[in-house]
Amino acid sequence: MTFRVAVHVLPRRGILDPQGKAVGDALRTLGFAGVTDVHVGRHLVIDTSADSADAAKAAVKSMCDRLLANPVTEDFVIAGVEAA
Amino acid sequence: MKVGIVRFPGSNCDEDAWLAIVEQLREQAVMLWHKDHDLQGSDVIILPGGFAYGDYLRAGAIARFSPIMREVAAHAERGGIVIGICNGFQVACEAHLLPGALLRNNGGYRSMPVTIRVERTDTPMTSAAPKGACLTMPIAHGEGRFTASEDDLDRMEDAGQVIFRYVDAAGEATASANPNGSMRNVAGVCNAGRNVVGLMPHPERAMEPLLRSSDGRVLFESLLATVNA
């Protein structure tokens, strides 16, 4: 069956994120004074056939390791899996 | 010397590299389409600047899976010379031919002349340059901030793999001389085997007075001297 897997890819904490910093500055300028930190990453939604939800998640983890995330500078979190 | 220049969809400094080799050095060059499987006997492979595959996902992330990259990796594995310039440096890092990663600049896209200092002359691209030479050439990139873990960068420094640093007019690697936020002002590195070199600045655009700098020549002359040695 087909599963829809969502994955967040984010710059690793501690690595300078100028894009996140610029967005954070803009939010504070807008008056959102409580904003302390912003990180900008990517959200991917992948439809894939697999035997089970666990198998779909395992496949997406492998995709992240090999292509979707840079192991030097990024972390990823599989945010959800559902039948597509 | 025969130089193979890889042309990805989105490469845009391939012609500049060709002109540097053919018109300036009077050596042989051949364009290698990214779907080719044959390096045509090239001594040196250049991964040129540009925006291969539109920089989709991450700069270089898709290009590294181009068919020709398998042959380029095999060439590097055999000790063959591979030079990554700008986007080519990004491709080489994504292909794990070079350590580290190139992230979005601190400060956005920069197109300007910079000065880089030659830190090591024991690479095929710097062998003809005096150690400590300061060379002026352009950069034009939005994602050139060299990044690695502190431990990995320490190991690279110990192994002499940092070969170019951004410096000021006095030759000092200051924060203000750093155009993109690269860790420790790193502008170029080599692999452990020293046969793969990557740099963000464009020596192929600094080959004659008409281009306002001829400082790139010594890097190409180094390649020639290495190949002919």
Coordinates of C-alpha atoms in Angstrom, one line a residue:
Chain A
M1 CA 0.0 0.0 0.0
T2 CA 1.0 3.6 -0.2
F3 CA 2.1 5.7 2.7
R4 CA 2.6 9.4 3.0
V5 CA 5.6 10.2 5.1
A6 CA 6.5 13.8 6.3
V7 CA 10.0 14.7 7.2
H8 CA 11.6 17.8 8.6
V9 CA 15.2 18.6 7.7
L10 CA 16.7 21.4 9.8
P11 CA 20.1 23.0 10.2
R12 CA 22.0 21.3 13.1
R13 CA 21.8 23.3 16.3
G14 CA 25.0 25.3 16.9
I15 CA 25.6 25.8 13.2
L16 CA 25.1 29.4 12.1
D17 CA 21.7 29.8 10.4
P18 CA 21.7 33.2 8.8
Q19 CA 18.3 32.6 7.2
G20 CA 16.8 31.7 10.5
K21 CA 18.4 34.7 12.1
A22 CA 17.1 37.1 9.5
V23 CA 13.6 35.7 9.9
G24 CA 13.8 36.0 13.7
D25 CA 15.0 39.6 13.3
A26 CA 12.0 40.4 11.0
L27 CA 9.5 38.8 13.4
R28 CA 10.8 40.9 16.3
T29 CA 10.6 44.0 14.1
L30 CA 7.0 43.1 13.6
G31 CA 6.4 43.1 17.3
F32 CA 6.7 39.4 18.2
A33 CA 9.0 40.3 21.0
G34 CA 8.9 36.8 22.5
V35 CA 10.7 35.2 19.6
T36 CA 14.1 34.0 20.8
D37 CA 15.2 31.7 18.0
V38 CA 14.2 30.7 14.5
H39 CA 15.5 27.9 12.3
V40 CA 14.5 27.5 8.6
G41 CA 14.7 24.1 7.1
R42 CA 12.8 22.0 4.6
H43 CA 9.6 20.0 5.0
L44 CA 9.2 17.1 2.5
V45 CA 6.2 15.0 1.9
I46 CA 6.9 11.6 0.3
D47 CA 4.4 9.2 -1.0
T48 CA 5.9 5.7 -1.2
S49 CA 4.6 2.2 -1.5
A50 CA 5.7 -0.1 1.4
D51 CA 4.5 -3.2 3.2
S52 CA 3.8 -1.3 6.4
A53 CA 4.1 2.1 8.0
D54 CA 7.3 1.1 9.7
A55 CA 8.8 0.0 6.4
A56 CA 7.8 3.3 4.9
K57 CA 9.5 5.2 7.7
A58 CA 12.6 3.0 7.4
A59 CA 12.7 3.8 3.6
V60 CA 12.4 7.5 4.2
K61 CA 15.2 7.4 6.9
S62 CA 17.4 5.8 4.3
M63 CA 16.5 8.5 1.8
C64 CA 17.4 11.1 4.3
D65 CA 20.8 9.5 5.0
R66 CA 21.6 9.2 1.4
L67 CA 20.2 12.4 -0.2
L68 CA 17.6 14.5 1.6
A69 CA 19.7 15.7 4.5
N70 CA 23.4 16.6 4.6
P71 CA 25.0 14.5 7.4
V72 CA 27.6 17.2 8.0
T73 CA 25.2 20.0 8.8
E74 CA 21.6 18.9 9.0
D75 CA 19.4 16.8 11.2
F76 CA 16.1 15.3 10.2
V77 CA 13.0 14.1 12.0
I78 CA 10.3 11.9 10.5
A79 CA 7.3 14.0 11.5
G80 CA 4.5 11.6 10.6
V81 CA 3.3 8.7 8.5
E82 CA -0.2 7.9 7.3
A83 CA -1.9 5.8 4.7
A84 CA -2.0 7.9 1.5
Chain B
M1 CA 47.7 18.3 -20.4
K2 CA 44.2 17.3 -21.2
V3 CA 41.5 18.8 -19.0
G4 CA 37.9 17.4 -18.9
I5 CA 35.3 20.0 -18.0
V6 CA 32.1 18.5 -16.7
R7 CA 29.0 20.2 -18.0
F8 CA 25.9 19.7 -15.8
P9 CA 22.5 21.2 -16.7
G10 CA 23.0 24.6 -15.1
S11 CA 26.8 24.9 -15.3
N12 CA 27.7 28.4 -16.4
C13 CA 31.5 28.7 -15.8
D14 CA 32.3 25.7 -18.1
E15 CA 33.2 28.1 -21.0
D16 CA 35.3 30.2 -18.7
A17 CA 37.3 27.1 -17.6
W18 CA 37.6 26.1 -21.3
L19 CA 39.0 29.5 -22.3
A20 CA 41.4 29.4 -19.4
I21 CA 42.8 26.1 -20.5
V22 CA 42.7 26.5 -24.3
E23 CA 43.2 30.2 -24.9
Q24 CA 45.4 31.1 -21.9
L25 CA 47.4 28.0 -21.2
R26 CA 47.3 26.7 -24.8
E27 CA 46.5 23.2 -23.5
Q28 CA 43.8 20.7 -24.5
A29 CA 40.3 20.7 -23.0
V30 CA 37.2 18.7 -23.7
M31 CA 33.7 19.2 -22.5
L32 CA 32.2 16.2 -20.7
W33 CA 28.4 16.0 -20.7
H34 CA 27.0 14.9 -17.3
K35 CA 25.4 11.8 -18.9
D36 CA 28.7 10.6 -20.4
H37 CA 30.6 7.7 -18.9
D38 CA 33.9 8.4 -20.5
L39 CA 36.5 10.9 -19.2
Q40 CA 38.2 10.7 -22.7
G41 CA 41.6 10.3 -21.2
S42 CA 41.6 13.6 -19.3
D43 CA 44.5 14.2 -16.9
V44 CA 42.5 16.7 -14.9
I45 CA 38.8 17.0 -14.3
I46 CA 37.2 20.3 -13.6
L47 CA 33.8 20.6 -11.9
P48 CA 32.9 24.1 -13.0
G49 CA 30.8 26.9 -11.4
G50 CA 27.2 27.4 -12.0
F51 CA 23.9 26.1 -10.6
A52 CA 23.8 22.4 -11.5
Y53 CA 20.2 21.2 -11.4
G54 CA 19.2 24.6 -10.2
D55 CA 20.8 23.9 -6.8
Y56 CA 17.6 22.0 -6.0
L57 CA 17.5 20.5 -2.5
R58 CA 21.0 21.7 -1.7
A59 CA 23.7 23.0 -4.0
G60 CA 25.4 20.0 -5.6
A61 CA 23.2 17.4 -4.0
I62 CA 21.5 16.2 -7.2
A63 CA 24.5 16.7 -9.5
R64 CA 26.6 14.2 -7.5
F65 CA 24.3 11.5 -8.8
S66 CA 24.9 12.4 -12.5
P67 CA 26.3 9.4 -14.4
I68 CA 29.7 11.0 -15.0
M69 CA 30.3 11.5 -11.3
R70 CA 30.9 7.7 -10.9
E71 CA 33.8 8.0 -13.3
V72 CA 35.0 11.2 -11.7
A73 CA 35.0 9.5 -8.3
A74 CA 36.9 6.5 -9.8
H75 CA 39.4 9.0 -11.3
A76 CA 39.9 10.6 -7.9
E77 CA 40.2 7.2 -6.2
R78 CA 43.0 6.3 -8.6
G79 CA 44.8 9.5 -7.6
G80 CA 43.6 11.5 -10.6
I81 CA 43.3 15.3 -10.2
V82 CA 39.8 16.7 -9.7
I83 CA 39.3 20.5 -9.2
G84 CA 35.9 21.8 -8.0
I85 CA 35.4 25.5 -8.5
C86 CA 32.5 27.3 -6.8
N87 CA 29.4 25.1 -7.6
G88 CA 32.0 22.4 -8.5
F89 CA 33.3 22.6 -4.9
Q90 CA 29.8 22.2 -3.6
V91 CA 29.3 19.1 -5.9
A92 CA 32.6 17.6 -4.7
C93 CA 31.6 18.1 -1.0
E94 CA 28.2 16.5 -1.7
A95 CA 29.9 13.6 -3.5
H96 CA 32.2 13.2 -0.4
L97 CA 35.3 13.7 -2.6
L98 CA 36.1 16.6 -0.2
P99 CA 35.3 17.1 3.5
G100 CA 32.9 19.6 4.9
A101 CA 29.9 21.4 3.5
L102 CA 29.1 24.8 1.9
L103 CA 26.1 26.5 3.4
R104 CA 24.2 29.7 2.7
N105 CA 26.4 32.7 3.1
N106 CA 26.2 34.8 6.3
G107 CA 25.2 38.0 4.5
G108 CA 23.6 36.7 1.3
Y109 CA 24.8 36.4 -2.3
R110 CA 28.2 38.0 -2.9
S111 CA 29.8 38.9 -6.2
M112 CA 33.1 40.7 -5.7
P113 CA 36.8 40.4 -5.9
V114 CA 38.4 38.7 -2.8
T115 CA 42.0 38.0 -1.8
I116 CA 43.0 34.5 -0.8
R117 CA 46.2 33.3 0.7
V118 CA 47.9 30.2 -0.4
E119 CA 48.4 28.1 2.8
R120 CA 49.9 25.0 1.2
T121 CA 51.9 24.4 -1.9
D122 CA 51.8 20.6 -1.8
T123 CA 48.7 20.2 -3.9
P124 CA 48.4 20.0 -7.7
M125 CA 46.7 23.4 -7.9
T126 CA 49.2 25.3 -5.7
S127 CA 52.6 23.7 -6.5
A128 CA 53.8 26.7 -8.6
A129 CA 52.6 29.3 -6.2
P130 CA 54.8 30.8 -3.4
K131 CA 53.6 29.8 0.0
G132 CA 51.7 32.7 1.5
A133 CA 51.1 34.2 -1.9
C134 CA 48.0 36.5 -1.8
L135 CA 45.9 36.1 -5.0
T136 CA 43.0 38.3 -6.0
M137 CA 40.1 36.8 -7.9
P138 CA 36.3 37.0 -8.0
I139 CA 33.7 35.2 -6.0
A140 CA 30.1 35.0 -7.0
H141 CA 28.0 32.7 -4.8
G142 CA 25.2 32.5 -2.3
E143 CA 26.2 29.3 -0.6
G144 CA 29.9 29.3 0.1
R145 CA 30.2 29.3 3.9
F146 CA 32.6 26.4 4.5
T147 CA 31.4 24.4 7.5
A148 CA 32.6 21.3 9.3
S149 CA 32.6 20.2 12.9
E150 CA 35.3 21.8 14.9
D151 CA 37.0 18.4 15.4
D152 CA 37.0 17.6 11.7
L153 CA 38.3 21.1 10.9
D154 CA 41.1 20.6 13.5
R155 CA 42.0 17.3 11.8
M156 CA 42.0 19.0 8.4
E157 CA 44.2 21.8 9.6
D158 CA 46.7 19.3 11.2
A159 CA 46.7 17.3 7.9
G160 CA 47.3 20.5 5.9
Q161 CA 44.0 20.2 4.0
V162 CA 43.1 23.9 4.3
I163 CA 44.9 25.3 1.3
F164 CA 43.3 28.8 0.8
R165 CA 42.0 31.4 3.3
Y166 CA 40.3 34.7 2.7
V167 CA 42.6 37.5 3.8
D168 CA 42.6 41.3 3.9
A169 CA 45.0 43.6 2.0
A170 CA 47.6 42.9 4.7
G171 CA 47.4 39.2 4.1
E172 CA 45.6 38.6 7.5
A173 CA 42.6 36.2 7.8
T174 CA 40.4 38.7 9.5
A175 CA 36.6 38.6 10.0
S176 CA 36.1 41.6 7.7
A177 CA 38.0 39.7 4.9
N178 CA 35.6 36.8 5.2
P179 CA 32.9 37.3 2.5
N180 CA 30.6 34.5 3.5
G181 CA 31.1 33.5 7.1
S182 CA 33.3 30.4 6.3
M183 CA 34.7 28.8 9.4
R184 CA 38.3 30.0 10.0
N185 CA 38.2 32.0 6.7
V186 CA 38.5 28.7 4.7
A187 CA 38.2 29.4 0.9
G188 CA 39.6 26.1 -0.4
V189 CA 40.5 22.7 0.8
C190 CA 41.9 19.4 -0.5
N191 CA 41.2 15.8 0.3
A192 CA 43.5 13.6 2.4
G193 CA 45.1 12.3 -0.8
R194 CA 45.7 15.9 -1.9
N195 CA 44.6 15.1 -5.5
V196 CA 41.1 16.7 -5.1
V197 CA 40.9 20.4 -4.6
G198 CA 37.9 22.7 -4.1
L199 CA 37.7 26.4 -3.8
M200 CA 34.9 29.0 -3.9
P201 CA 36.7 31.8 -5.8
H202 CA 37.1 31.7 -9.6
P203 CA 40.7 31.5 -10.8
E204 CA 39.4 30.9 -14.3
R205 CA 37.9 34.4 -14.3
A206 CA 41.3 35.9 -13.3
M207 CA 43.5 34.9 -16.2
E208 CA 44.5 38.1 -18.0
P209 CA 44.7 41.8 -17.3
L210 CA 41.4 42.4 -19.3
L211 CA 39.7 40.5 -16.4
R212 CA 41.4 42.9 -13.9
S213 CA 43.5 40.1 -12.4
S214 CA 45.9 37.5 -13.7
D215 CA 46.3 35.9 -10.3
G216 CA 44.4 32.8 -11.3
R217 CA 47.1 31.8 -13.8
V218 CA 49.5 30.4 -11.2
L219 CA 46.9 27.9 -10.1
F220 CA 46.4 26.6 -13.6
E221 CA 50.1 26.7 -14.2
S222 CA 50.4 24.5 -11.1
L223 CA 48.1 21.9 -12.6
L224 CA 50.2 22.0 -15.8
A225 CA 53.5 21.6 -13.9
T226 CA 52.0 18.7 -11.9
V227 CA 50.7 16.9 -14.9
N228 CA 53.9 17.3 -16.8
A229 CA 56.1 16.4 -13.9

